[in-house]
CSV table of C-alpha atoms in Angstrom, one decimal:
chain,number,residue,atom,x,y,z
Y,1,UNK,CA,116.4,131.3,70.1
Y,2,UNK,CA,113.3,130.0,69.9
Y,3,UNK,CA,110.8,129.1,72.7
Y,4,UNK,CA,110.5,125.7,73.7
Y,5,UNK,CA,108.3,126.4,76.7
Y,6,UNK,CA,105.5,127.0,74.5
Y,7,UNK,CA,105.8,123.1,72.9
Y,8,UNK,CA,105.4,121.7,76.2
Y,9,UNK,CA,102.0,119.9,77.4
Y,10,UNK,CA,99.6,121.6,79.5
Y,11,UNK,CA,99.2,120.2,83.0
Y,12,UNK,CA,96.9,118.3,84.3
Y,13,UNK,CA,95.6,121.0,86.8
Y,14,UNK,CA,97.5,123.9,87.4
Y,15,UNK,CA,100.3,123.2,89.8
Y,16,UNK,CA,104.2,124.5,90.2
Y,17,UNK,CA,106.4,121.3,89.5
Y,18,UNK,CA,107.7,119.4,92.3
Y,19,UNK,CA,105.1,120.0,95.3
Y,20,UNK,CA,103.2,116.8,94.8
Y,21,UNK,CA,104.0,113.4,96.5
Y,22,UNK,CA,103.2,110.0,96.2
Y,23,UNK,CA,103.4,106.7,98.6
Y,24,UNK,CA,102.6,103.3,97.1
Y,25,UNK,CA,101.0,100.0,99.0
Y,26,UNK,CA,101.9,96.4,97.9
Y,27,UNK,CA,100.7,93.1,99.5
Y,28,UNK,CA,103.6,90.5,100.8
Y,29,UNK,CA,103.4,87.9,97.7
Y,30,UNK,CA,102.3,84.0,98.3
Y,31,UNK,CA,103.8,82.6,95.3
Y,32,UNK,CA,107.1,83.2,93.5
Y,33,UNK,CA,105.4,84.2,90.3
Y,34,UNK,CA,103.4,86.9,92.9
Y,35,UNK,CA,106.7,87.4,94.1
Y,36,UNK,CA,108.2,88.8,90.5
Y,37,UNK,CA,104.9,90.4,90.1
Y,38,UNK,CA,105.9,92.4,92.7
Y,39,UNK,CA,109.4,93.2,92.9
Y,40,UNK,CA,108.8,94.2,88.9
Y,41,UNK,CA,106.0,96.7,90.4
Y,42,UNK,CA,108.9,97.7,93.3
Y,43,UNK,CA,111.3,98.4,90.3
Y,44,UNK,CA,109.1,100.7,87.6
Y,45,UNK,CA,107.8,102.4,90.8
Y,46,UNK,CA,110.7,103.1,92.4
Y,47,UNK,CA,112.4,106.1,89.9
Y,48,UNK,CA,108.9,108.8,91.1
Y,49,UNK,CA,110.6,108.9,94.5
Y,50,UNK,CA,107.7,108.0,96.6
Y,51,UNK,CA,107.8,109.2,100.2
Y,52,UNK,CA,107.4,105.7,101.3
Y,53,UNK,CA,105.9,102.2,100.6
Y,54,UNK,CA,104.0,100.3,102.7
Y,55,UNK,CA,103.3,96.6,102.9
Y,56,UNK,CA,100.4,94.7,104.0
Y,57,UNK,CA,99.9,92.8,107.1
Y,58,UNK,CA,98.0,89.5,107.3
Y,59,UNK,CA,96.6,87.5,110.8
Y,60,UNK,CA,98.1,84.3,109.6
Y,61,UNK,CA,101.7,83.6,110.5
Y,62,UNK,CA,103.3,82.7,107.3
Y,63,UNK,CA,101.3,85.5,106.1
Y,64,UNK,CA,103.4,87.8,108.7
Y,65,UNK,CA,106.5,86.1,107.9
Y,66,UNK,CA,105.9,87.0,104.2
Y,67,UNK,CA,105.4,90.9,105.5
Y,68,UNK,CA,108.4,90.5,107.4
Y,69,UNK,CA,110.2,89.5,104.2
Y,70,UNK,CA,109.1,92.0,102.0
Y,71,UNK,CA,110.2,94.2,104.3
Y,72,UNK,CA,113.1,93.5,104.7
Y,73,UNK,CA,114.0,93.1,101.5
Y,74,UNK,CA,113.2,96.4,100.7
Y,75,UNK,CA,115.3,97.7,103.1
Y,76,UNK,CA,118.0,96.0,102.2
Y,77,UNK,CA,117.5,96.2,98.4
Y,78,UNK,CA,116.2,99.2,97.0
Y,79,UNK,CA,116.4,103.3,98.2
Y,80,UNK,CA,112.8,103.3,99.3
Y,81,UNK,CA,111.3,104.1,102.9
Y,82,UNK,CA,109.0,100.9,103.7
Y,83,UNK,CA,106.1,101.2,105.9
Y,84,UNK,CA,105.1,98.0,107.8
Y,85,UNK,CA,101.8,97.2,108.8
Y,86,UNK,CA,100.8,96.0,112.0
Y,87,UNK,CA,97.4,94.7,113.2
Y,88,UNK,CA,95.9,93.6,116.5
Y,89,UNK,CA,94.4,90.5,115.0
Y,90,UNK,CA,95.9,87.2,116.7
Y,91,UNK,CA,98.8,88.1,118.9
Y,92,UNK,CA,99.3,89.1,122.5
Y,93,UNK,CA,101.2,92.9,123.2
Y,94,UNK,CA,104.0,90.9,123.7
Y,95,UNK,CA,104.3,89.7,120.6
Y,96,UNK,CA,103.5,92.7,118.6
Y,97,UNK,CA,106.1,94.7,120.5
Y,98,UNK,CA,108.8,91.7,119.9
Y,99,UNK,CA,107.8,92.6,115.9
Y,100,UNK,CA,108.0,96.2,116.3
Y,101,UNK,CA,111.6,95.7,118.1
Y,102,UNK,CA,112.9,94.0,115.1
Y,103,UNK,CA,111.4,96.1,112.3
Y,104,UNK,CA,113.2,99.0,114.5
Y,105,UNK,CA,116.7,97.3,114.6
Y,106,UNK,CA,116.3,96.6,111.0
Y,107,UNK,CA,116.0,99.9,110.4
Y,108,UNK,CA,112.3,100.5,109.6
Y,109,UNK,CA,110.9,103.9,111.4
Y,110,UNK,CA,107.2,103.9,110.1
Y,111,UNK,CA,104.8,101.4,110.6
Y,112,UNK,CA,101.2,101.5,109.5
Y,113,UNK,CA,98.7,100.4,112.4
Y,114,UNK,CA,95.8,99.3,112.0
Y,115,UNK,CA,93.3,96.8,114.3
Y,116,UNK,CA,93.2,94.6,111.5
Y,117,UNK,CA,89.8,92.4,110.3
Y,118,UNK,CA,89.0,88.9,111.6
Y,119,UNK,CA,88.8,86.4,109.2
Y,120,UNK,CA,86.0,86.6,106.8
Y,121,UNK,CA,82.8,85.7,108.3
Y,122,UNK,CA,83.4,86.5,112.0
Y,123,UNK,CA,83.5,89.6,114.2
Y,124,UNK,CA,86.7,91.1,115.7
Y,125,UNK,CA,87.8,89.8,119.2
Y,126,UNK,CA,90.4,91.0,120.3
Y,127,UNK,CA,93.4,88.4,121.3
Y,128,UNK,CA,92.8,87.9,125.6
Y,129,UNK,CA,96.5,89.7,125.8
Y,130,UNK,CA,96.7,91.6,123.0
Y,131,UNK,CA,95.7,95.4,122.1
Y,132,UNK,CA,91.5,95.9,121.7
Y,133,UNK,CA,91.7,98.5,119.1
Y,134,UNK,CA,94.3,100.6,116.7
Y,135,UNK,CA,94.4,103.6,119.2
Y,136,UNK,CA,96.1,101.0,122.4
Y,137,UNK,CA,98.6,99.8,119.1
Y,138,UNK,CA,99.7,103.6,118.4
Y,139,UNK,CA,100.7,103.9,122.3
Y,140,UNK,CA,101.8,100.8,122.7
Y,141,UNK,CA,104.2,101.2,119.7
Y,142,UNK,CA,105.2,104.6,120.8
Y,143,UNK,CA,106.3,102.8,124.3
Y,144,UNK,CA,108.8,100.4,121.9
Y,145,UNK,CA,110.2,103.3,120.0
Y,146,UNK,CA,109.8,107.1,118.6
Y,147,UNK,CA,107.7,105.5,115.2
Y,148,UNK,CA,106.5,107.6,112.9
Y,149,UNK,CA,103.0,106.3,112.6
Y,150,UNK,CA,100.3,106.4,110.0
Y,151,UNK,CA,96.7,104.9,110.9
Y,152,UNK,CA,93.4,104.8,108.9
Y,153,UNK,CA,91.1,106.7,107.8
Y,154,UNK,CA,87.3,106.3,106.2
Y,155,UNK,CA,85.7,109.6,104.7
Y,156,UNK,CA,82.7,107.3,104.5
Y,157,UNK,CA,83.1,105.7,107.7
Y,158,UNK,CA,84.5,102.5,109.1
Y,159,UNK,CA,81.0,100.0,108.7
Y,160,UNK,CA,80.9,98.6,111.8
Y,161,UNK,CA,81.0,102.9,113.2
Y,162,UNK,CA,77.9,103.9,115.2
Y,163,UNK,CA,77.6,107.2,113.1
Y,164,UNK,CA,80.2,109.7,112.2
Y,165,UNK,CA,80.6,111.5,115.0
Y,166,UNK,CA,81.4,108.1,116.5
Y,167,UNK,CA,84.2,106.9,113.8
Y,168,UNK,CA,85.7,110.6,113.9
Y,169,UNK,CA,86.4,110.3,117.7
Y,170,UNK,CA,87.6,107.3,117.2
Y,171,UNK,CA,90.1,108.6,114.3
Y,172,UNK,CA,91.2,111.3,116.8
Y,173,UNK,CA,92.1,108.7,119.6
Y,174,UNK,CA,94.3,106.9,117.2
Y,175,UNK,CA,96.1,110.6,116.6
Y,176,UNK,CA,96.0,111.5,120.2
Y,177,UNK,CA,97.6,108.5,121.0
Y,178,UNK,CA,100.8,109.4,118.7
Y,179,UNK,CA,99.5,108.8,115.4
Y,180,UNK,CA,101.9,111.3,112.8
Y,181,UNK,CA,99.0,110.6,109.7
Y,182,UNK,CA,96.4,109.1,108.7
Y,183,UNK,CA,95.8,107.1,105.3
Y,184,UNK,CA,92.0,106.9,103.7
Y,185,UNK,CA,90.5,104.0,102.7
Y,186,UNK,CA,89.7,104.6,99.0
Y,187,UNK,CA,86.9,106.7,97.6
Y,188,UNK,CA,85.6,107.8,94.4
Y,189,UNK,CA,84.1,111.0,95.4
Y,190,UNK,CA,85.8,113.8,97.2
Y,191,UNK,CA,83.1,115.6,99.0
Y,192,UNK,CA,83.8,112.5,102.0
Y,193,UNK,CA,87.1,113.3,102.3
Y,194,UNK,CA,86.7,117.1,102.8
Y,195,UNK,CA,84.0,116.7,105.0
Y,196,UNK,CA,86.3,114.3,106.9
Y,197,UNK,CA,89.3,116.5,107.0
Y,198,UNK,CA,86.8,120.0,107.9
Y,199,UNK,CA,85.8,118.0,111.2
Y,200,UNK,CA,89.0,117.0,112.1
Y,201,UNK,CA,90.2,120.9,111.7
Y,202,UNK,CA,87.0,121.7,113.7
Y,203,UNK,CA,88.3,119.4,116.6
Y,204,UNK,CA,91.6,121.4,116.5
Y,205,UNK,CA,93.4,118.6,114.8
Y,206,UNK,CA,96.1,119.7,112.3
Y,207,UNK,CA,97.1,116.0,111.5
Y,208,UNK,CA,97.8,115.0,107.6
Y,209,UNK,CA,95.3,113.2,106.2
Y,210,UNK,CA,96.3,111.5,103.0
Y,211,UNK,CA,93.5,110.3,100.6
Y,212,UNK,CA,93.8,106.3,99.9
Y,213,UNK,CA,93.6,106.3,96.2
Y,214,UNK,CA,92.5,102.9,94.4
Y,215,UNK,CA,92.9,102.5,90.5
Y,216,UNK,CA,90.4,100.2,89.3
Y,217,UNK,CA,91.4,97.7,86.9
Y,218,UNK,CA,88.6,95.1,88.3
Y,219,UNK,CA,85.0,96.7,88.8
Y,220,UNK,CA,83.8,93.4,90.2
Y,221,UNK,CA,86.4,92.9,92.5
Y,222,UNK,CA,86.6,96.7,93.5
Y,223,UNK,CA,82.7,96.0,94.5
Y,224,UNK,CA,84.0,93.4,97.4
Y,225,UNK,CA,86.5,95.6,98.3
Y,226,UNK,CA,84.1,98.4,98.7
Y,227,UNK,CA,81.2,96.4,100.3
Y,228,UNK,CA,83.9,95.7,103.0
Y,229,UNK,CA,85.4,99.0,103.7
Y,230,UNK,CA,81.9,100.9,103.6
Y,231,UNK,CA,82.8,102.7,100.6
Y,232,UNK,CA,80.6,103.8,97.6
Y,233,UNK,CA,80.7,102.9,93.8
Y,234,UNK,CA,78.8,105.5,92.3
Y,235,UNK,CA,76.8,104.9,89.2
Y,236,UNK,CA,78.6,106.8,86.9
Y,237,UNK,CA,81.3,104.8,87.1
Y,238,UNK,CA,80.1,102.1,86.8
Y,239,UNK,CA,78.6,103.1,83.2
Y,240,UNK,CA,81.7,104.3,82.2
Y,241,UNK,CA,83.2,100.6,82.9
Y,242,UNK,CA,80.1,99.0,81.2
Y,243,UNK,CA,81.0,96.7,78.0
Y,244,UNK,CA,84.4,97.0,78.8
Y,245,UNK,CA,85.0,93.3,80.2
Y,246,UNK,CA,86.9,92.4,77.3
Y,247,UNK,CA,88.7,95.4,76.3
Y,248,UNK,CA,91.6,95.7,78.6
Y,249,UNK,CA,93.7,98.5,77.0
Y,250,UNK,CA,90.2,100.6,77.2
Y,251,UNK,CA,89.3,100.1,80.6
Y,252,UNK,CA,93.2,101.2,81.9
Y,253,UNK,CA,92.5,104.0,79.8
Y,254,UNK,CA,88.9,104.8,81.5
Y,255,UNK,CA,90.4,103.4,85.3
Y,256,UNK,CA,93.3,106.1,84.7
Y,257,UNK,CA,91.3,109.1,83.7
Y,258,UNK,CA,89.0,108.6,86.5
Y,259,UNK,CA,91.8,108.4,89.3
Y,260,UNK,CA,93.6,111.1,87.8
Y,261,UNK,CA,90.2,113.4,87.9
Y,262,UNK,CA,89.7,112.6,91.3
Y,263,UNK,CA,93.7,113.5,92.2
Y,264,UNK,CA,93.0,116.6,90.5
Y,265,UNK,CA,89.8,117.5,92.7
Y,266,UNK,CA,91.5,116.4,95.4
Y,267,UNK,CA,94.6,118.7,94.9
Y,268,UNK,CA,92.1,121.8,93.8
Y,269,UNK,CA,91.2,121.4,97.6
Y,270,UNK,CA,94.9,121.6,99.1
Y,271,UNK,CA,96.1,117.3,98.9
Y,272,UNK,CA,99.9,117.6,97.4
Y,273,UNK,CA,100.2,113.9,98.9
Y,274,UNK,CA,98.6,111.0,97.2
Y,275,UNK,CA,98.8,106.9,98.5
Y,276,UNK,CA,98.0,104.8,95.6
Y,277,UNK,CA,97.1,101.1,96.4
Y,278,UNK,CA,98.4,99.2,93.9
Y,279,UNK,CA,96.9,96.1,94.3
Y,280,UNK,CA,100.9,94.8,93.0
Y,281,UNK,CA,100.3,96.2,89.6
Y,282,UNK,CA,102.5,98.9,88.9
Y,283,UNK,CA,101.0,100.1,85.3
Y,284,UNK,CA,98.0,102.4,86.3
Y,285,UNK,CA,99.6,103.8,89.4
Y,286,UNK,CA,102.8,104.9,87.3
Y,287,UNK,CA,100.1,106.3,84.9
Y,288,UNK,CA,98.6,108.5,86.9
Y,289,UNK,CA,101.4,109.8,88.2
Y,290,UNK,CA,103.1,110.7,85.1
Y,291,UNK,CA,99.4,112.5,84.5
Y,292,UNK,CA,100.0,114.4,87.9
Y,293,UNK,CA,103.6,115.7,86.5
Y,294,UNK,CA,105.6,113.4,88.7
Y,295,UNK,CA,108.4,112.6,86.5
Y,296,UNK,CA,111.3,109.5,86.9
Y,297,UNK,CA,114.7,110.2,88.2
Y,298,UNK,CA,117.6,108.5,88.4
Y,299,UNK,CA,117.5,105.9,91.7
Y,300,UNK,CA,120.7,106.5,94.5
């Protein structure tokens, strides 16, 4: 009989099959082309079995409304675990609690809280009766119901922290307060990330911290994203992008190998659970994951 084993691909990075995960995060659409954008994204995603899917949260009303939806819909359509966001930006405790309420009796168990950024331009405030920060949002959401709760993270700190020592306590707040995880904003270097999860081991905190990972597809726009977040482009990426403006199939090709390096650096230091903001575009993240052995089954 002869050996098939020995036709098969090598891995990646050396791994036994099955012990890594994925979770994927969309944006609620505005139009109804965004819309079939996204549900097409939903649908090629769906068959890896992520742990869960989270959905953006905006301050704007219709902008909630179009969370809510997506939400919903998820729940309603599809086999997947959603994961709502909720911010503090623009509503009283009340009102946030009332949201929380009805994600709960529709079935949703993990929400995503975050404080939430004020609209471009200005500083946070927080609303006169609503929740200052994402640590009074964790408790306050644990008072509604037993959520399981993810908040963020920044290996390279939040920008508006004092230092690191500052933005670490304030991580651990938001975990003492009833936080189950916490998601990292993206990065493109991993040394952040361990040093982030080393200090919160060295506070005694055995909480999962899940690295935020961001295929780029858009170097420009990854730039605002980054100069908001407090996260670094490093040079040799960016030379690795250069003269590729008007060669798509190349610079997937280039966005993919450098995500997939940094999963496998990432998983060489212990990650087996990797959240891929998709940015609504299914095609790299499904990518990588095929590169990190994550193979399609059939959907329940």
């Amino acid at each position: 009989m002869t050996d098939t084993t020995a036709d098969a691909p090598p891995p990646l990075f050396a791994r036994p099959d099955g012990d890594v995960d994925v979770s994927f995060e969309f944006f609620p659409p505005k139009t109804e082309r965004m819309n079939e954008k996204l549900w097409a994204s939903i649908e090629k995603l769906e068959p890896l079995h992520p742990r869960f899917v989270s959905v953006t949260y905006g301050a704007g009303g219709s902008t909630r409304e179009r969370t809510h939806a997506t939400v919903r819909r998820i729940v309603e359509e599809t086999g997947l675990t959603p994961a709502a966001h909720l911010t503090c930006v623009g509503a009283s405790r009340d009102e946030v609690q009332d949201i929380a309420r009805d994600y709960w009796e529709a079935g949703v168990r993990h929400i995503v809280a975050l404080r939430g950024d004020p609209p471009e331009g200005e500083r946070f405030a927080p609303h006169p009766q609503g929740y200052a920060n994402a640590a009074e949002l964790v408790a306050g959401l644990k008072q509604v119901a037993d959520f399981d709760i993810s908040v963020a993270a920044y290996p390279e700190c939040h920008p508006e922290a004092l230092s690191f020592e500052a933005d670490l306590d304030h991580l651990l707040r938001k975990i003492d307060a009833g936080a189950s995880r916490a998601i990292s904003q993206f990065f493109f270097d991993p040394a952040p990330f361990f040093r982030l999860r080393d200090a919160l081991a060295a506070r005694g905190r055995e909480v999962e911290l899940v690295p935020g990972i961001l295929p780029v597809s858009n170097v420009a726009q990854t730039k605002k994203f980054a100069g908001l977040c407090g996260a670094q482009i490093p040079a040799w990426m960016e030379a690795r992008f250069e003269g590729l403006d008007d060669n798509p199939k190349a610079r997937e090709l280039v966005a993919a190998t450098i995500a997939a390096e940094l999963c496998g650096q990432l998983y060489a230091g212990g990650v087996r659970h990797f959240h891929f903001y998709t940015l609504n575009r299914a095609n790299l993240s499904y990518a990588i994951c095929r590169l990190l052995g994550i193979q399609p089954g059939p959907i329940a």
